[in-house]
Amino acid sequence: MEAFFDDDCFAIRQAARYVSQLYDRHLANVGLTITQFSLMARLKRIGPLTMKQLAEAMRMQRTTLVRTIQPLRRNGLITSEALGADARALSISITPAGEALLNAGRQHWYAAQAEFEHRFGEQRAAALRTELFDMTKDSA
């Protein structure tokens, strides 16, 4: 029965919730969640993406992505435009207002990063990042 509690998936999900809550607490100062911040940062870094490309880049299901995007679009932080004749194919991009909020959020993101590294240890955090990126780099 003890082996039942040595569950990698549960441990990873529990840690992910903990870290997400830490970042969300800091980013709440600018009215963003970590998912919204990460999505806008991706759009800023890469440029406009289709919904399919963005879902793949964020490793998100499209329905979850739509729920994340709706308040950002409603608040004028991102835009979506139809690509050609197919109105279902959308190109998502960050707006100047979104870039301004993303920039304002960076100091809070850095504060969350510093808090995590302080609690977990800088070297352990760096090693953990490497392991987690290695785990997901080829699974697209």
mmCIF file with all atom_site columns, N, CA and C in Angstrom, residues 9-75:
data_model
loop_
_atom_site.group_PDB
_atom_site.id
_atom_site.type_symbol
_atom_site.label_atom_id
_atom_site.label_alt_id
_atom_site.label_comp_id
_atom_site.label_asym_id
_atom_site.label_entity_id
_atom_site.label_seq_id
_atom_site.pdbx_PDB_ins_code
_atom_site.Cartn_x
_atom_site.Cartn_y
_atom_site.Cartn_z
_atom_site.occupancy
_atom_site.B_iso_or_equiv
_atom_site.pdbx_formal_charge
_atom_site.auth_seq_id
_atom_site.auth_comp_id
_atom_site.auth_asym_id
_atom_site.auth_atom_id
_atom_site.pdbx_PDB_model_num
ATOM 1   N N  . CYS A 1 9  ? 3.313   11.239 -10.689 1.00 0.00 ? 9  CYS A N  1
ATOM 2   C CA . CYS A 1 9  ? 2.357   12.187 -11.259 1.00 0.00 ? 9  CYS A CA 1
ATOM 3   C C  . CYS A 1 9  ? 1.782   13.100 -10.169 1.00 0.00 ? 9  CYS A C  1
ATOM 4   N N  . PHE A 1 10 ? 1.345   12.506 -9.060  1.00 0.00 ? 10 PHE A N  1
ATOM 5   C CA . PHE A 1 10 ? 0.783   13.305 -7.976  1.00 0.00 ? 10 PHE A CA 1
ATOM 6   C C  . PHE A 1 10 ? 1.816   14.285 -7.427  1.00 0.00 ? 10 PHE A C  1
ATOM 7   N N  . ALA A 1 11 ? 3.037   13.808 -7.220  1.00 0.00 ? 11 ALA A N  1
ATOM 8   C CA . ALA A 1 11 ? 4.085   14.671 -6.668  1.00 0.00 ? 11 ALA A CA 1
ATOM 9   C C  . ALA A 1 11 ? 4.372   15.844 -7.596  1.00 0.00 ? 11 ALA A C  1
ATOM 10  N N  . ILE A 1 12 ? 4.440   15.574 -8.901  1.00 0.00 ? 12 ILE A N  1
ATOM 11  C CA . ILE A 1 12 ? 4.706   16.637 -9.873  1.00 0.00 ? 12 ILE A CA 1
ATOM 12  C C  . ILE A 1 12 ? 3.548   17.621 -9.925  1.00 0.00 ? 12 ILE A C  1
ATOM 13  N N  . ARG A 1 13 ? 2.322   17.111 -9.934  1.00 0.00 ? 13 ARG A N  1
ATOM 14  C CA . ARG A 1 13 ? 1.152   17.997 -9.984  1.00 0.00 ? 13 ARG A CA 1
ATOM 15  C C  . ARG A 1 13 ? 1.044   18.848 -8.710  1.00 0.00 ? 13 ARG A C  1
ATOM 16  N N  . GLN A 1 14 ? 1.328   18.236 -7.573  1.00 0.00 ? 14 GLN A N  1
ATOM 17  C CA . GLN A 1 14 ? 1.289   18.982 -6.306  1.00 0.00 ? 14 GLN A CA 1
ATOM 18  C C  . GLN A 1 14 ? 2.333   20.090 -6.320  1.00 0.00 ? 14 GLN A C  1
ATOM 19  N N  . ALA A 1 15 ? 3.540   19.773 -6.770  1.00 0.00 ? 15 ALA A N  1
ATOM 20  C CA . ALA A 1 15 ? 4.595   20.786 -6.850  1.00 0.00 ? 15 ALA A CA 1
ATOM 21  C C  . ALA A 1 15 ? 4.223   21.871 -7.853  1.00 0.00 ? 15 ALA A C  1
ATOM 22  N N  . ALA A 1 16 ? 3.634   21.492 -8.978  1.00 0.00 ? 16 ALA A N  1
ATOM 23  C CA . ALA A 1 16 ? 3.233   22.470 -9.996  1.00 0.00 ? 16 ALA A CA 1
ATOM 24  C C  . ALA A 1 16 ? 2.180   23.430 -9.439  1.00 0.00 ? 16 ALA A C  1
ATOM 25  N N  . ARG A 1 17 ? 1.223   22.894 -8.685  1.00 0.00 ? 17 ARG A N  1
ATOM 26  C CA . ARG A 1 17 ? 0.204   23.772 -8.081  1.00 0.00 ? 17 ARG A CA 1
ATOM 27  C C  . ARG A 1 17 ? 0.852   24.740 -7.094  1.00 0.00 ? 17 ARG A C  1
ATOM 28  N N  . TYR A 1 18 ? 1.777   24.244 -6.295  1.00 0.00 ? 18 TYR A N  1
ATOM 29  C CA . TYR A 1 18 ? 2.467   25.080 -5.317  1.00 0.00 ? 18 TYR A CA 1
ATOM 30  C C  . TYR A 1 18 ? 3.210   26.225 -6.018  1.00 0.00 ? 18 TYR A C  1
ATOM 31  N N  . VAL A 1 19 ? 3.978   25.883 -7.046  1.00 0.00 ? 19 VAL A N  1
ATOM 32  C CA . VAL A 1 19 ? 4.768   26.892 -7.765  1.00 0.00 ? 19 VAL A CA 1
ATOM 33  C C  . VAL A 1 19 ? 3.841   27.858 -8.502  1.00 0.00 ? 19 VAL A C  1
ATOM 34  N N  . SER A 1 20 ? 2.786   27.349 -9.124  1.00 0.00 ? 20 SER A N  1
ATOM 35  C CA . SER A 1 20 ? 1.838   28.229 -9.822  1.00 0.00 ? 20 SER A CA 1
ATOM 36  C C  . SER A 1 20 ? 1.199   29.219 -8.849  1.00 0.00 ? 20 SER A C  1
ATOM 37  N N  . GLN A 1 21 ? 0.827   28.747 -7.674  1.00 0.00 ? 21 GLN A N  1
ATOM 38  C CA . GLN A 1 21 ? 0.224   29.636 -6.678  1.00 0.00 ? 21 GLN A CA 1
ATOM 39  C C  . GLN A 1 21 ? 1.202   30.716 -6.232  1.00 0.00 ? 21 GLN A C  1
ATOM 40  N N  . LEU A 1 22 ? 2.467   30.355 -6.097  1.00 0.00 ? 22 LEU A N  1
ATOM 41  C CA . LEU A 1 22 ? 3.491   31.333 -5.721  1.00 0.00 ? 22 LEU A CA 1
ATOM 42  C C  . LEU A 1 22 ? 3.590   32.437 -6.791  1.00 0.00 ? 22 LEU A C  1
ATOM 43  N N  . TYR A 1 23 ? 3.708   32.027 -8.053  1.00 0.00 ? 23 TYR A N  1
ATOM 44  C CA . TYR A 1 23 ? 3.811   33.004 -9.152  1.00 0.00 ? 23 TYR A CA 1
ATOM 45  C C  . TYR A 1 23 ? 2.517   33.796 -9.301  1.00 0.00 ? 23 TYR A C  1
ATOM 46  N N  . ASP A 1 24 ? 1.377   33.124 -9.198  1.00 0.00 ? 24 ASP A N  1
ATOM 47  C CA . ASP A 1 24 ? 0.096   33.820 -9.317  1.00 0.00 ? 24 ASP A CA 1
ATOM 48  C C  . ASP A 1 24 ? -0.061  34.887 -8.235  1.00 0.00 ? 24 ASP A C  1
ATOM 49  N N  . ARG A 1 25 ? 0.407   34.570 -7.029  1.00 0.00 ? 25 ARG A N  1
ATOM 50  C CA . ARG A 1 25 ? 0.319   35.549 -5.928  1.00 0.00 ? 25 ARG A CA 1
ATOM 51  C C  . ARG A 1 25 ? 1.098   36.816 -6.279  1.00 0.00 ? 25 ARG A C  1
ATOM 52  N N  . HIS A 1 26 ? 2.270   36.670 -6.838  1.00 0.00 ? 26 HIS A N  1
ATOM 53  C CA . HIS A 1 26 ? 3.078   37.833 -7.220  1.00 0.00 ? 26 HIS A CA 1
ATOM 54  C C  . HIS A 1 26 ? 2.461   38.575 -8.417  1.00 0.00 ? 26 HIS A C  1
ATOM 55  N N  . LEU A 1 27 ? 2.025   37.822 -9.429  1.00 0.00 ? 27 LEU A N  1
ATOM 56  C CA . LEU A 1 27 ? 1.496   38.457 -10.637 1.00 0.00 ? 27 LEU A CA 1
ATOM 57  C C  . LEU A 1 27 ? 0.113   39.070 -10.436 1.00 0.00 ? 27 LEU A C  1
ATOM 58  N N  . ALA A 1 28 ? -0.563  38.695 -9.355  1.00 0.00 ? 28 ALA A N  1
ATOM 59  C CA . ALA A 1 28 ? -1.866  39.303 -9.050  1.00 0.00 ? 28 ALA A CA 1
ATOM 60  C C  . ALA A 1 28 ? -1.724  40.819 -8.885  1.00 0.00 ? 28 ALA A C  1
ATOM 61  N N  . ASN A 1 29 ? -0.536  41.271 -8.563  1.00 0.00 ? 29 ASN A N  1
ATOM 62  C CA . ASN A 1 29 ? -0.296  42.718 -8.418  1.00 0.00 ? 29 ASN A CA 1
ATOM 63  C C  . ASN A 1 29 ? -0.553  43.478 -9.710  1.00 0.00 ? 29 ASN A C  1
ATOM 64  N N  . VAL A 1 30 ? -0.481  42.798 -10.848 1.00 0.00 ? 30 VAL A N  1
ATOM 65  C CA . VAL A 1 30 ? -0.776  43.443 -12.136 1.00 0.00 ? 30 VAL A CA 1
ATOM 66  C C  . VAL A 1 30 ? -1.996  42.818 -12.800 1.00 0.00 ? 30 VAL A C  1
ATOM 67  N N  . GLY A 1 31 ? -2.711  41.944 -12.081 1.00 0.00 ? 31 GLY A N  1
ATOM 68  C CA . GLY A 1 31 ? -3.943  41.375 -12.593 1.00 0.00 ? 31 GLY A CA 1
ATOM 69  C C  . GLY A 1 31 ? -3.767  40.244 -13.597 1.00 0.00 ? 31 GLY A C  1
ATOM 70  N N  . LEU A 1 32 ? -2.635  39.541 -13.536 1.00 0.00 ? 32 LEU A N  1
ATOM 71  C CA . LEU A 1 32 ? -2.386  38.425 -14.451 1.00 0.00 ? 32 LEU A CA 1
ATOM 72  C C  . LEU A 1 32 ? -2.173  37.134 -13.673 1.00 0.00 ? 32 LEU A C  1
ATOM 73  N N  . THR A 1 33 ? -2.479  36.016 -14.336 1.00 0.00 ? 33 THR A N  1
ATOM 74  C CA . THR A 1 33 ? -2.095  34.714 -13.809 1.00 0.00 ? 33 THR A CA 1
ATOM 75  C C  . THR A 1 33 ? -0.780  34.327 -14.472 1.00 0.00 ? 33 THR A C  1
ATOM 76  N N  . ILE A 1 34 ? -0.123  33.319 -13.946 1.00 0.00 ? 34 ILE A N  1
ATOM 77  C CA . ILE A 1 34 ? 1.130   32.875 -14.544 1.00 0.00 ? 34 ILE A CA 1
ATOM 78  C C  . ILE A 1 34 ? 0.888   32.348 -15.957 1.00 0.00 ? 34 ILE A C  1
ATOM 79  N N  . THR A 1 35 ? -0.245  31.712 -16.185 1.00 0.00 ? 35 THR A N  1
ATOM 80  C CA . THR A 1 35 ? -0.544  31.202 -17.524 1.00 0.00 ? 35 THR A CA 1
ATOM 81  C C  . THR A 1 35 ? -0.719  32.355 -18.507 1.00 0.00 ? 35 THR A C  1
ATOM 82  N N  . GLN A 1 36 ? -1.438  33.385 -18.106 1.00 0.00 ? 36 GLN A N  1
ATOM 83  C CA . GLN A 1 36 ? -1.620  34.559 -18.972 1.00 0.00 ? 36 GLN A CA 1
ATOM 84  C C  . GLN A 1 36 ? -0.290  35.249 -19.235 1.00 0.00 ? 36 GLN A C  1
ATOM 85  N N  . PHE A 1 37 ? 0.508   35.408 -18.193 1.00 0.00 ? 37 PHE A N  1
ATOM 86  C CA . PHE A 1 37 ? 1.814   36.041 -18.334 1.00 0.00 ? 37 PHE A CA 1
ATOM 87  C C  . PHE A 1 37 ? 2.686   35.248 -19.304 1.00 0.00 ? 37 PHE A C  1
ATOM 88  N N  . SER A 1 38 ? 2.730   33.938 -19.117 1.00 0.00 ? 38 SER A N  1
ATOM 89  C CA . SER A 1 38 ? 3.553   33.076 -19.977 1.00 0.00 ? 38 SER A CA 1
ATOM 90  C C  . SER A 1 38 ? 3.077   33.124 -21.428 1.00 0.00 ? 38 SER A C  1
ATOM 91  N N  . LEU A 1 39 ? 1.777   33.119 -21.624 1.00 0.00 ? 39 LEU A N  1
ATOM 92  C CA . LEU A 1 39 ? 1.219   33.192 -22.975 1.00 0.00 ? 39 LEU A CA 1
ATOM 93  C C  . LEU A 1 39 ? 1.605   34.501 -23.658 1.00 0.00 ? 39 LEU A C  1
ATOM 94  N N  . MET A 1 40 ? 1.449   35.609 -22.950 1.00 0.00 ? 40 MET A N  1
ATOM 95  C CA . MET A 1 40 ? 1.800   36.908 -23.542 1.00 0.00 ? 40 MET A CA 1
ATOM 96  C C  . MET A 1 40 ? 3.303   37.006 -23.785 1.00 0.00 ? 40 MET A C  1
ATOM 97  N N  . ALA A 1 41 ? 4.112   36.458 -22.880 1.00 0.00 ? 41 ALA A N  1
ATOM 98  C CA . ALA A 1 41 ? 5.564   36.472 -23.071 1.00 0.00 ? 41 ALA A CA 1
ATOM 99  C C  . ALA A 1 41 ? 5.944   35.667 -24.309 1.00 0.00 ? 41 ALA A C  1
ATOM 100 N N  . ARG A 1 42 ? 5.271   34.548 -24.527 1.00 0.00 ? 42 ARG A N  1
ATOM 101 C CA . ARG A 1 42 ? 5.534   33.722 -25.708 1.00 0.00 ? 42 ARG A CA 1
ATOM 102 C C  . ARG A 1 42 ? 5.187   34.491 -26.973 1.00 0.00 ? 42 ARG A C  1
ATOM 103 N N  . LEU A 1 43 ? 4.030   35.169 -26.967 1.00 0.00 ? 43 LEU A N  1
ATOM 104 C CA . LEU A 1 43 ? 3.627   35.957 -28.143 1.00 0.00 ? 43 LEU A CA 1
ATOM 105 C C  . LEU A 1 43 ? 4.602   37.105 -28.395 1.00 0.00 ? 43 LEU A C  1
ATOM 106 N N  . LYS A 1 44 ? 5.079   37.735 -27.347 1.00 0.00 ? 44 LYS A N  1
ATOM 107 C CA . LYS A 1 44 ? 6.044   38.833 -27.487 1.00 0.00 ? 44 LYS A CA 1
ATOM 108 C C  . LYS A 1 44 ? 7.355   38.319 -28.076 1.00 0.00 ? 44 LYS A C  1
ATOM 109 N N  . ARG A 1 45 ? 7.801   37.163 -27.592 1.00 0.00 ? 45 ARG A N  1
ATOM 110 C CA . ARG A 1 45 ? 9.081   36.606 -28.012 1.00 0.00 ? 45 ARG A CA 1
ATOM 111 C C  . ARG A 1 45 ? 9.026   36.038 -29.437 1.00 0.00 ? 45 ARG A C  1
ATOM 112 N N  . ILE A 1 46 ? 7.962   35.326 -29.776 1.00 0.00 ? 46 ILE A N  1
ATOM 113 C CA . ILE A 1 46 ? 7.893   34.630 -31.058 1.00 0.00 ? 46 ILE A CA 1
ATOM 114 C C  . ILE A 1 46 ? 7.134   35.430 -32.117 1.00 0.00 ? 46 ILE A C  1
ATOM 115 N N  . GLY A 1 47 ? 6.153   36.202 -31.682 1.00 0.00 ? 47 GLY A N  1
ATOM 116 C CA . GLY A 1 47 ? 5.316   36.927 -32.638 1.00 0.00 ? 47 GLY A CA 1
ATOM 117 C C  . GLY A 1 47 ? 3.971   36.241 -32.771 1.00 0.00 ? 47 GLY A C  1
ATOM 118 N N  . PRO A 1 48 ? 3.142   36.725 -33.676 1.00 0.00 ? 48 PRO A N  1
ATOM 119 C CA . PRO A 1 48 ? 1.793   36.152 -33.835 1.00 0.00 ? 48 PRO A CA 1
ATOM 120 C C  . PRO A 1 48 ? 1.846   34.655 -34.127 1.00 0.00 ? 48 PRO A C  1
ATOM 121 N N  . LEU A 1 49 ? 0.902   33.927 -33.527 1.00 0.00 ? 49 LEU A N  1
ATOM 122 C CA . LEU A 1 49 ? 0.787   32.486 -33.719 1.00 0.00 ? 49 LEU A CA 1
ATOM 123 C C  . LEU A 1 49 ? -0.681  32.129 -33.951 1.00 0.00 ? 49 LEU A C  1
ATOM 124 N N  . THR A 1 50 ? -0.899  31.037 -34.643 1.00 0.00 ? 50 THR A N  1
ATOM 125 C CA . THR A 1 50 ? -2.264  30.540 -34.759 1.00 0.00 ? 50 THR A CA 1
ATOM 126 C C  . THR A 1 50 ? -2.646  29.892 -33.432 1.00 0.00 ? 50 THR A C  1
ATOM 127 N N  . MET A 1 51 ? -3.933  29.656 -33.255 1.00 0.00 ? 51 MET A N  1
ATOM 128 C CA . MET A 1 51 ? -4.393  28.984 -32.032 1.00 0.00 ? 51 MET A CA 1
ATOM 129 C C  . MET A 1 51 ? -3.719  27.616 -31.901 1.00 0.00 ? 51 MET A C  1
ATOM 130 N N  . LYS A 1 52 ? -3.614  26.894 -32.989 1.00 0.00 ? 52 LYS A N  1
ATOM 131 C CA . LYS A 1 52 ? -2.988  25.564 -32.971 1.00 0.00 ? 52 LYS A CA 1
ATOM 132 C C  . LYS A 1 52 ? -1.520  25.671 -32.562 1.00 0.00 ? 52 LYS A C  1
ATOM 133 N N  . GLN A 1 53 ? -0.789  26.612 -33.148 1.00 0.00 ? 53 GLN A N  1
ATOM 134 C CA . GLN A 1 53 ? 0.622   26.791 -32.806 1.00 0.00 ? 53 GLN A CA 1
ATOM 135 C C  . GLN A 1 53 ? 0.791   27.195 -31.350 1.00 0.00 ? 53 GLN A C  1
ATOM 136 N N  . LEU A 1 54 ? -0.071  28.101 -30.894 1.00 0.00 ? 54 LEU A N  1
ATOM 137 C CA . LEU A 1 54 ? 0.022   28.571 -29.511 1.00 0.00 ? 54 LEU A CA 1
ATOM 138 C C  . LEU A 1 54 ? -0.310  27.444 -28.531 1.00 0.00 ? 54 LEU A C  1
ATOM 139 N N  . ALA A 1 55 ? -1.328  26.663 -28.830 1.00 0.00 ? 55 ALA A N  1
ATOM 140 C CA . ALA A 1 55 ? -1.690  25.531 -27.973 1.00 0.00 ? 55 ALA A CA 1
ATOM 141 C C  . ALA A 1 55 ? -0.527  24.541 -27.888 1.00 0.00 ? 55 ALA A C  1
ATOM 142 N N  . GLU A 1 56 ? 0.109   24.269 -29.016 1.00 0.00 ? 56 GLU A N  1
ATOM 143 C CA . GLU A 1 56 ? 1.250   23.349 -29.023 1.00 0.00 ? 56 GLU A CA 1
ATOM 144 C C  . GLU A 1 56 ? 2.432   23.939 -28.258 1.00 0.00 ? 56 GLU A C  1
ATOM 145 N N  . ALA A 1 57 ? 2.722   25.213 -28.475 1.00 0.00 ? 57 ALA A N  1
ATOM 146 C CA . ALA A 1 57 ? 3.850   25.852 -27.795 1.00 0.00 ? 57 ALA A CA 1
ATOM 147 C C  . ALA A 1 57 ? 3.652   25.900 -26.282 1.00 0.00 ? 57 ALA A C  1
ATOM 148 N N  . MET A 1 58 ? 2.411   26.085 -25.852 1.00 0.00 ? 58 MET A N  1
ATOM 149 C CA . MET A 1 58 ? 2.106   26.189 -24.423 1.00 0.00 ? 58 MET A CA 1
ATOM 150 C C  . MET A 1 58 ? 1.794   24.822 -23.805 1.00 0.00 ? 58 MET A C  1
ATOM 151 N N  . ARG A 1 59 ? 1.754   23.778 -24.632 1.00 0.00 ? 59 ARG A N  1
ATOM 152 C CA . ARG A 1 59 ? 1.384   22.435 -24.176 1.00 0.00 ? 59 ARG A CA 1
ATOM 153 C C  . ARG A 1 59 ? 0.021   22.463 -23.492 1.00 0.00 ? 59 ARG A C  1
ATOM 154 N N  . MET A 1 60 ? -0.949  23.124 -24.144 1.00 0.00 ? 60 MET A N  1
ATOM 155 C CA . MET A 1 60 ? -2.288  23.283 -23.592 1.00 0.00 ? 60 MET A CA 1
ATOM 156 C C  . MET A 1 60 ? -3.320  22.719 -24.559 1.00 0.00 ? 60 MET A C  1
ATOM 157 N N  . GLN A 1 61 ? -4.421  22.259 -24.014 1.00 0.00 ? 61 GLN A N  1
ATOM 158 C CA . GLN A 1 61 ? -5.547  21.890 -24.855 1.00 0.00 ? 61 GLN A CA 1
ATOM 159 C C  . GLN A 1 61 ? -6.188  23.176 -25.366 1.00 0.00 ? 61 GLN A C  1
ATOM 160 N N  . ARG A 1 62 ? -6.761  23.100 -26.560 1.00 0.00 ? 62 ARG A N  1
ATOM 161 C CA . ARG A 1 62 ? -7.346  24.305 -27.162 1.00 0.00 ? 62 ARG A CA 1
ATOM 162 C C  . ARG A 1 62 ? -8.450  24.902 -26.297 1.00 0.00 ? 62 ARG A C  1
ATOM 163 N N  . THR A 1 63 ? -9.261  24.076 -25.647 1.00 0.00 ? 63 THR A N  1
ATOM 164 C CA . THR A 1 63 ? -10.344 24.619 -24.813 1.00 0.00 ? 63 THR A CA 1
ATOM 165 C C  . THR A 1 63 ? -9.774  25.398 -23.633 1.00 0.00 ? 63 THR A C  1
ATOM 166 N N  . THR A 1 64 ? -8.702  24.908 -23.040 1.00 0.00 ? 64 THR A N  1
ATOM 167 C CA . THR A 1 64 ? -8.047  25.616 -21.940 1.00 0.00 ? 64 THR A CA 1
ATOM 168 C C  . THR A 1 64 ? -7.432  26.908 -22.449 1.00 0.00 ? 64 THR A C  1
ATOM 169 N N  . LEU A 1 65 ? -6.841  26.848 -23.635 1.00 0.00 ? 65 LEU A N  1
ATOM 170 C CA . LEU A 1 65 ? -6.248  28.036 -24.243 1.00 0.00 ? 65 LEU A CA 1
ATOM 171 C C  . LEU A 1 65 ? -7.312  29.104 -24.494 1.00 0.00 ? 65 LEU A C  1
ATOM 172 N N  . VAL A 1 66 ? -8.460  28.703 -24.986 1.00 0.00 ? 66 VAL A N  1
ATOM 173 C CA . VAL A 1 66 ? -9.550  29.655 -25.250 1.00 0.00 ? 66 VAL A CA 1
ATOM 174 C C  . VAL A 1 66 ? -9.961  30.348 -23.957 1.00 0.00 ? 66 VAL A C  1
ATOM 175 N N  . ARG A 1 67 ? -10.077 29.594 -22.866 1.00 0.00 ? 67 ARG A N  1
ATOM 176 C CA . ARG A 1 67 ? -10.451 30.193 -21.570 1.00 0.00 ? 67 ARG A CA 1
ATOM 177 C C  . ARG A 1 67 ? -9.378  31.160 -21.074 1.00 0.00 ? 67 ARG A C  1
ATOM 178 N N  . THR A 1 68 ? -8.131  30.880 -21.370 1.00 0.00 ? 68 THR A N  1
ATOM 179 C CA . THR A 1 68 ? -7.031  31.762 -20.967 1.00 0.00 ? 68 THR A CA 1
ATOM 180 C C  . THR A 1 68 ? -7.031  33.039 -21.802 1.00 0.00 ? 68 THR A C  1
ATOM 181 N N  . ILE A 1 69 ? -7.326  32.891 -23.079 1.00 0.00 ? 69 ILE A N  1
ATOM 182 C CA . ILE A 1 69 ? -7.273  34.015 -24.012 1.00 0.00 ? 69 ILE A CA 1
ATOM 183 C C  . ILE A 1 69 ? -8.442  34.987 -23.846 1.00 0.00 ? 69 ILE A C  1
ATOM 184 N N  . GLN A 1 70 ? -9.618  34.493 -23.528 1.00 0.00 ? 70 GLN A N  1
ATOM 185 C CA . GLN A 1 70 ? -10.814 35.339 -23.494 1.00 0.00 ? 70 GLN A CA 1
ATOM 186 C C  . GLN A 1 70 ? -10.656 36.613 -22.672 1.00 0.00 ? 70 GLN A C  1
ATOM 187 N N  . PRO A 1 71 ? -10.214 36.550 -21.408 1.00 0.00 ? 71 PRO A N  1
ATOM 188 C CA . PRO A 1 71 ? -10.082 37.804 -20.658 1.00 0.00 ? 71 PRO A CA 1
ATOM 189 C C  . PRO A 1 71 ? -8.976  38.710 -21.210 1.00 0.00 ? 71 PRO A C  1
ATOM 190 N N  . LEU A 1 72 ? -7.930  38.110 -21.774 1.00 0.00 ? 72 LEU A N  1
ATOM 191 C CA . LEU A 1 72 ? -6.853  38.919 -22.358 1.00 0.00 ? 72 LEU A CA 1
ATOM 192 C C  . LEU A 1 72 ? -7.362  39.685 -23.574 1.00 0.00 ? 72 LEU A C  1
ATOM 193 N N  . ARG A 1 73 ? -8.163  39.028 -24.381 1.00 0.00 ? 73 ARG A N  1
ATOM 194 C CA . ARG A 1 73 ? -8.742  39.682 -25.561 1.00 0.00 ? 73 ARG A CA 1
ATOM 195 C C  . ARG A 1 73 ? -9.753  40.742 -25.128 1.00 0.00 ? 73 ARG A C  1
ATOM 196 N N  . ARG A 1 74 ? -10.611 40.401 -24.166 1.00 0.00 ? 74 ARG A N  1
ATOM 197 C CA . ARG A 1 74 ? -11.624 41.328 -23.667 1.00 0.00 ? 74 ARG A CA 1
ATOM 198 C C  . ARG A 1 74 ? -10.980 42.602 -23.096 1.00 0.00 ? 74 ARG A C  1
ATOM 199 N N  . ASN A 1 75 ? -9.806  42.449 -22.471 1.00 0.00 ? 75 ASN A N  1
ATOM 200 C CA . ASN A 1 75 ? -9.117  43.591 -21.868 1.00 0.00 ? 75 ASN A CA 1
ATOM 201 C C  . ASN A 1 75 ? -8.158  44.283 -22.829 1.00 0.00 ? 75 ASN A C  1
#
